[in-house]
Coordinates of C-alpha atoms in Angstrom, one line a residue:
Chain A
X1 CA 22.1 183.2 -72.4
X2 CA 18.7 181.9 -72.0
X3 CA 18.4 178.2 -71.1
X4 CA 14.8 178.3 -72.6
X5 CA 15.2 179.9 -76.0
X6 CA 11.5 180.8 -77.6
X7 CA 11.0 181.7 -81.4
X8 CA 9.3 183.8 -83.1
X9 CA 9.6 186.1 -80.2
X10 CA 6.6 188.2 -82.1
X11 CA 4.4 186.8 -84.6
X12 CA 1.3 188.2 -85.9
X13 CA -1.2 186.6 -88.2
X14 CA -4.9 186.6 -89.9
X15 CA -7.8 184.5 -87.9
X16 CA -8.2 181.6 -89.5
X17 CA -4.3 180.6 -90.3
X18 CA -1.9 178.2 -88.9
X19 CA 1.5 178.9 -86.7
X20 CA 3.7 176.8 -84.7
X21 CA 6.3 178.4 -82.2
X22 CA 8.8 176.7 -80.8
X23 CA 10.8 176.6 -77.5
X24 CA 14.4 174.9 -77.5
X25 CA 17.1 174.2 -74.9
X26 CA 20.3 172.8 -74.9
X27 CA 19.2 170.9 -71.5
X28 CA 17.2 168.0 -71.3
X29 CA 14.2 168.3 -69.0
X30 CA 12.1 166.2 -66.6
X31 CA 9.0 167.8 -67.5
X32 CA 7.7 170.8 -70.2
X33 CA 4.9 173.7 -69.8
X34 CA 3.3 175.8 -71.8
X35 CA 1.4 178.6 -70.4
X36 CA -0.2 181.9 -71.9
X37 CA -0.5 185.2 -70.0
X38 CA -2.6 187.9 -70.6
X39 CA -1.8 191.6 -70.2
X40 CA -1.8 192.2 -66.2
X41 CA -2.6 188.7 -65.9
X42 CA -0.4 185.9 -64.6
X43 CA 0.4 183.3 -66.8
X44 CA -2.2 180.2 -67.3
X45 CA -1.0 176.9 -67.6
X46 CA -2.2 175.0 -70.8
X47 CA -0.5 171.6 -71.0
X48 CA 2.5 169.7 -69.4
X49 CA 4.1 167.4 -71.2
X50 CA 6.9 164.3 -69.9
X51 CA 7.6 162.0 -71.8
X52 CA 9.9 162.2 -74.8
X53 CA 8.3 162.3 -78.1
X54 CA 4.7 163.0 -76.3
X55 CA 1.7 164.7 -78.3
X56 CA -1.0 166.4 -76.7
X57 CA -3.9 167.8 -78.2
X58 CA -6.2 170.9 -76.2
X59 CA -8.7 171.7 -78.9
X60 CA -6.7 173.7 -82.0
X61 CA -3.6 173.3 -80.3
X62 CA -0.8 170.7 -80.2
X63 CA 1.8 170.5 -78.2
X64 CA 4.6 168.3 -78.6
X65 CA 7.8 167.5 -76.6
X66 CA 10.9 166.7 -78.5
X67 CA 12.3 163.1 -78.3
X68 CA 15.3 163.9 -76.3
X69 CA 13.1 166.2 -74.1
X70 CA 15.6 169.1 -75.4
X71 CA 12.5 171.1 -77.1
X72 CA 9.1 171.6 -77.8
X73 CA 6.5 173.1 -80.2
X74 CA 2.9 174.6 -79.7
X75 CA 0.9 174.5 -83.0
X76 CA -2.2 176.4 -82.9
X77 CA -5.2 175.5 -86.1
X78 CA -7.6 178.2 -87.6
X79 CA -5.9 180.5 -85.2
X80 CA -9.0 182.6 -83.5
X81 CA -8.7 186.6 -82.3
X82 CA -8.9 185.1 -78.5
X83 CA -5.5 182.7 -78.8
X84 CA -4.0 186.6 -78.8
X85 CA -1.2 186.4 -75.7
X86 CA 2.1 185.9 -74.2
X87 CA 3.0 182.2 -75.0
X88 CA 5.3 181.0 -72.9
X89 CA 7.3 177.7 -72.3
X90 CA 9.0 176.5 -68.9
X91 CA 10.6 173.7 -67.7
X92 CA 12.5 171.8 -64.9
X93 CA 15.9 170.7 -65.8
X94 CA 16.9 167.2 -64.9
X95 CA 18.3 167.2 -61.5
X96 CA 17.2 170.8 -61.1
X97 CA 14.3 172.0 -59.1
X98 CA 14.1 175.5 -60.4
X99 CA 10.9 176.2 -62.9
X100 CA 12.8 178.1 -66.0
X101 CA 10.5 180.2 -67.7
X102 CA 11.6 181.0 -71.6
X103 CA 11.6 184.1 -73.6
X104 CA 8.0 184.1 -74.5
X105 CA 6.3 184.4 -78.1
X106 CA 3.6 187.5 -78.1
X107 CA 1.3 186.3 -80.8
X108 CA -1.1 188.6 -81.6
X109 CA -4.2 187.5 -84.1
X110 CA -5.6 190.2 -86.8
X111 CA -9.5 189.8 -87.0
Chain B
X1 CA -9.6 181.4 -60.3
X2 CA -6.5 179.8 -59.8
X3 CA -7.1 179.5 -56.2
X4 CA -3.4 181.7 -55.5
X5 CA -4.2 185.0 -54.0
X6 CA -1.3 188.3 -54.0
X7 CA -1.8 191.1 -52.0
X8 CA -1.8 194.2 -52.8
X9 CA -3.1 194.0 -56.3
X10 CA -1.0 197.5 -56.7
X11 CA 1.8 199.3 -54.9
X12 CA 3.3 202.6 -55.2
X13 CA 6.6 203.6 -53.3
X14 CA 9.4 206.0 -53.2
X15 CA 12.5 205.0 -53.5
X16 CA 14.9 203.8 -50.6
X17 CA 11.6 202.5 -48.9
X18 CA 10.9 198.7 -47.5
X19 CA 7.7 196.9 -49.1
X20 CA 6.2 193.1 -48.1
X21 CA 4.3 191.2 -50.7
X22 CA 2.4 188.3 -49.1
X23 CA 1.1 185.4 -51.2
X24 CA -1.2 182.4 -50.3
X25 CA -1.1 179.3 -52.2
X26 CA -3.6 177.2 -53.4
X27 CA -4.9 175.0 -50.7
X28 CA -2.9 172.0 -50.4
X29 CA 0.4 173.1 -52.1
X30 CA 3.3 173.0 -50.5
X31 CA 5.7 174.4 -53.2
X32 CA 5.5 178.8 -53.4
X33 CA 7.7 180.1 -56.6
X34 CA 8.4 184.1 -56.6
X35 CA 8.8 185.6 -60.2
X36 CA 9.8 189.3 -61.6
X37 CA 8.6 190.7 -65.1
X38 CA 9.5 194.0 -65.7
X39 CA 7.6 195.3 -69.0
X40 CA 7.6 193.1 -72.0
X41 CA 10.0 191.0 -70.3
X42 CA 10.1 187.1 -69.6
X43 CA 9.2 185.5 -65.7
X44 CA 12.9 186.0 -63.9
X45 CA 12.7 183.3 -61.3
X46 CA 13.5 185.1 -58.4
X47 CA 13.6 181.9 -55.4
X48 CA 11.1 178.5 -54.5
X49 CA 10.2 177.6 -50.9
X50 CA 8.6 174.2 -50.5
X51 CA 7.2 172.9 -46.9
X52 CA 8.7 175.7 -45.0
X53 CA 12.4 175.3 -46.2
X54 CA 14.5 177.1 -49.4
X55 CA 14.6 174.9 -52.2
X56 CA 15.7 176.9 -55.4
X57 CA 17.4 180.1 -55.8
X58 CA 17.4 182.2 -58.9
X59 CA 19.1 185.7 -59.3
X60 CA 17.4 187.7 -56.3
X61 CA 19.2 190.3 -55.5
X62 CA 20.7 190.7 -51.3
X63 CA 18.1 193.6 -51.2
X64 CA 15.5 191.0 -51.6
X65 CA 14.6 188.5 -48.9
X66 CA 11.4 186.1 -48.8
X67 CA 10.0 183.1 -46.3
X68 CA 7.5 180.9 -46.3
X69 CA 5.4 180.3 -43.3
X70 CA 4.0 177.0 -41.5
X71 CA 0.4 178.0 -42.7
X72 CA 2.3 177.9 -46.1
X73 CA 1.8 181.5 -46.9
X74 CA 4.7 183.4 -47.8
X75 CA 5.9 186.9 -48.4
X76 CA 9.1 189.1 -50.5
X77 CA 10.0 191.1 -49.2
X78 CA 11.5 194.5 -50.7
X79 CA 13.9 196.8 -49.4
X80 CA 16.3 199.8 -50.1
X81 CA 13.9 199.9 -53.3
X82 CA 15.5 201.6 -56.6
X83 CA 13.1 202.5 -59.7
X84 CA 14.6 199.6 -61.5
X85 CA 12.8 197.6 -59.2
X86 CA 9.2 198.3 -60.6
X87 CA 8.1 195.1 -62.0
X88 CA 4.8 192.8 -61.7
X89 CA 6.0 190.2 -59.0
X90 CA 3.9 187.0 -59.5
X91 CA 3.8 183.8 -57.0
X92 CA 2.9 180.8 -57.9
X93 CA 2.1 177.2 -55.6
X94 CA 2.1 173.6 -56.8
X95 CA 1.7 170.8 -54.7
X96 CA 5.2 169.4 -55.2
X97 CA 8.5 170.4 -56.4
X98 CA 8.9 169.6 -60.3
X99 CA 5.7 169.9 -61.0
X100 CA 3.1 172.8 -62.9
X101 CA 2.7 175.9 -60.7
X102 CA -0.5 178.2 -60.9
X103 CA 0.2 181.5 -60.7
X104 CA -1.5 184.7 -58.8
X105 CA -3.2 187.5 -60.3
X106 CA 0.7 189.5 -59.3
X107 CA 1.3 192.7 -57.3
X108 CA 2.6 195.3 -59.6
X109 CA 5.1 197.7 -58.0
X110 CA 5.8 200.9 -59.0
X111 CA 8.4 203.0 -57.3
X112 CA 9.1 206.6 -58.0

């Protein structure tokens, strides 16, 4: 089993919609990533969240980190044909110092 | 630019043959992560160095070795290679353990 479970793990929708995908564990972590790679590329970090509960906005998208630092969710606005990717969560588990990458959600916007 | 640099770019070998892939962090980070994607796969942490010393190990296999060096670079190293073994291999550095790494362009092995 996966210790970082991502869902959908494909989603694929018009420009201009909304989507949330979601990343959930069963371990509580001391810190939350979210990164999106590109074919051939590595993967980007976007945001890093730490605190339970925390919100953080990058433009369209929110991230949010779940209260008991368990899970998280990216919500992307108005999706646009360049948020196309490899979405991908990781995380370091409390009193662990290996970076856990999850599952990955391939989102892929439809002009 | 993330400022981590992976050579070679691209790397074709037979089977049964040894390969090195070397990996320079950003400048000032101490932490180097080695990952594994084989196609349309996840990041499989492979093993984290930080300052010189073995911090983390994931599920690299005994045909697989890797160090970090007191300039900080480090290198995987590959050996008795099987075609299973073709993957993108990606480092990544952050200045601390814990913390977000940045991630290098990969080296994508192909063995045949």
């Amino acid at each position: 089993t996966q210790l970082l479970e991502q869902s959908p793990q494909f989603l694929s929708i018009q420009e201009g919609e909304n989507l949330t995908v979601y990343c959930n564990s069963s371990s509580v972590f001391s810190s939350l990533q979210w990164y999106r790679q590109e074919p051939g590329e590595g993967p980007v970090l976007l945001v890093t969240v730490v605190t339970g509960g925390e919100v953080k906005k990058l433009k369209r998208l929110t991230f949010q980190f779940g209260d008991a630092r368990k899970d998280s969710s990216l919500h992307i606005t108005a999706a646009q044909t360049g948020d196309t990717g490899l979405y991908l969560c990781a995380g370091v588990e409390v009193g662990n110092e290996k970076l856990t990458f999850g599952t990955g959600t391939r989102l892929t916007i439809i002009p | 630019d993330s400022g981590v640099t992976q050579t070679p770019k691209h790397l074709i070998t037979a089977t049964g043959q040894r390969v090195t892939l070397r990996c320079s962090p950003r400048s000032g980070d101490l932490s180097v992560y080695w990952y594994q994607q084989s196609l349309d796969q996840g990041l499989q942490f492979l093993i984290q160095y930080y300052n010189g010393e073995e911090r983390a190990k994931g599920n690299i296999l005994e045909r697989f070795s890797a160090q970090q060096f007191p300039d900080l670079h480090s290198e995987l190293n590959l050996s008795s290679l099987e075609l299973g073994d073709s993957a993108l291999y990606f480092c990544a550095s952050s200045p601390r353990v814990n913390t977000e790494a940045f991630f290098g362009q990969g080296t994508r092995l192909t063995v045949v």
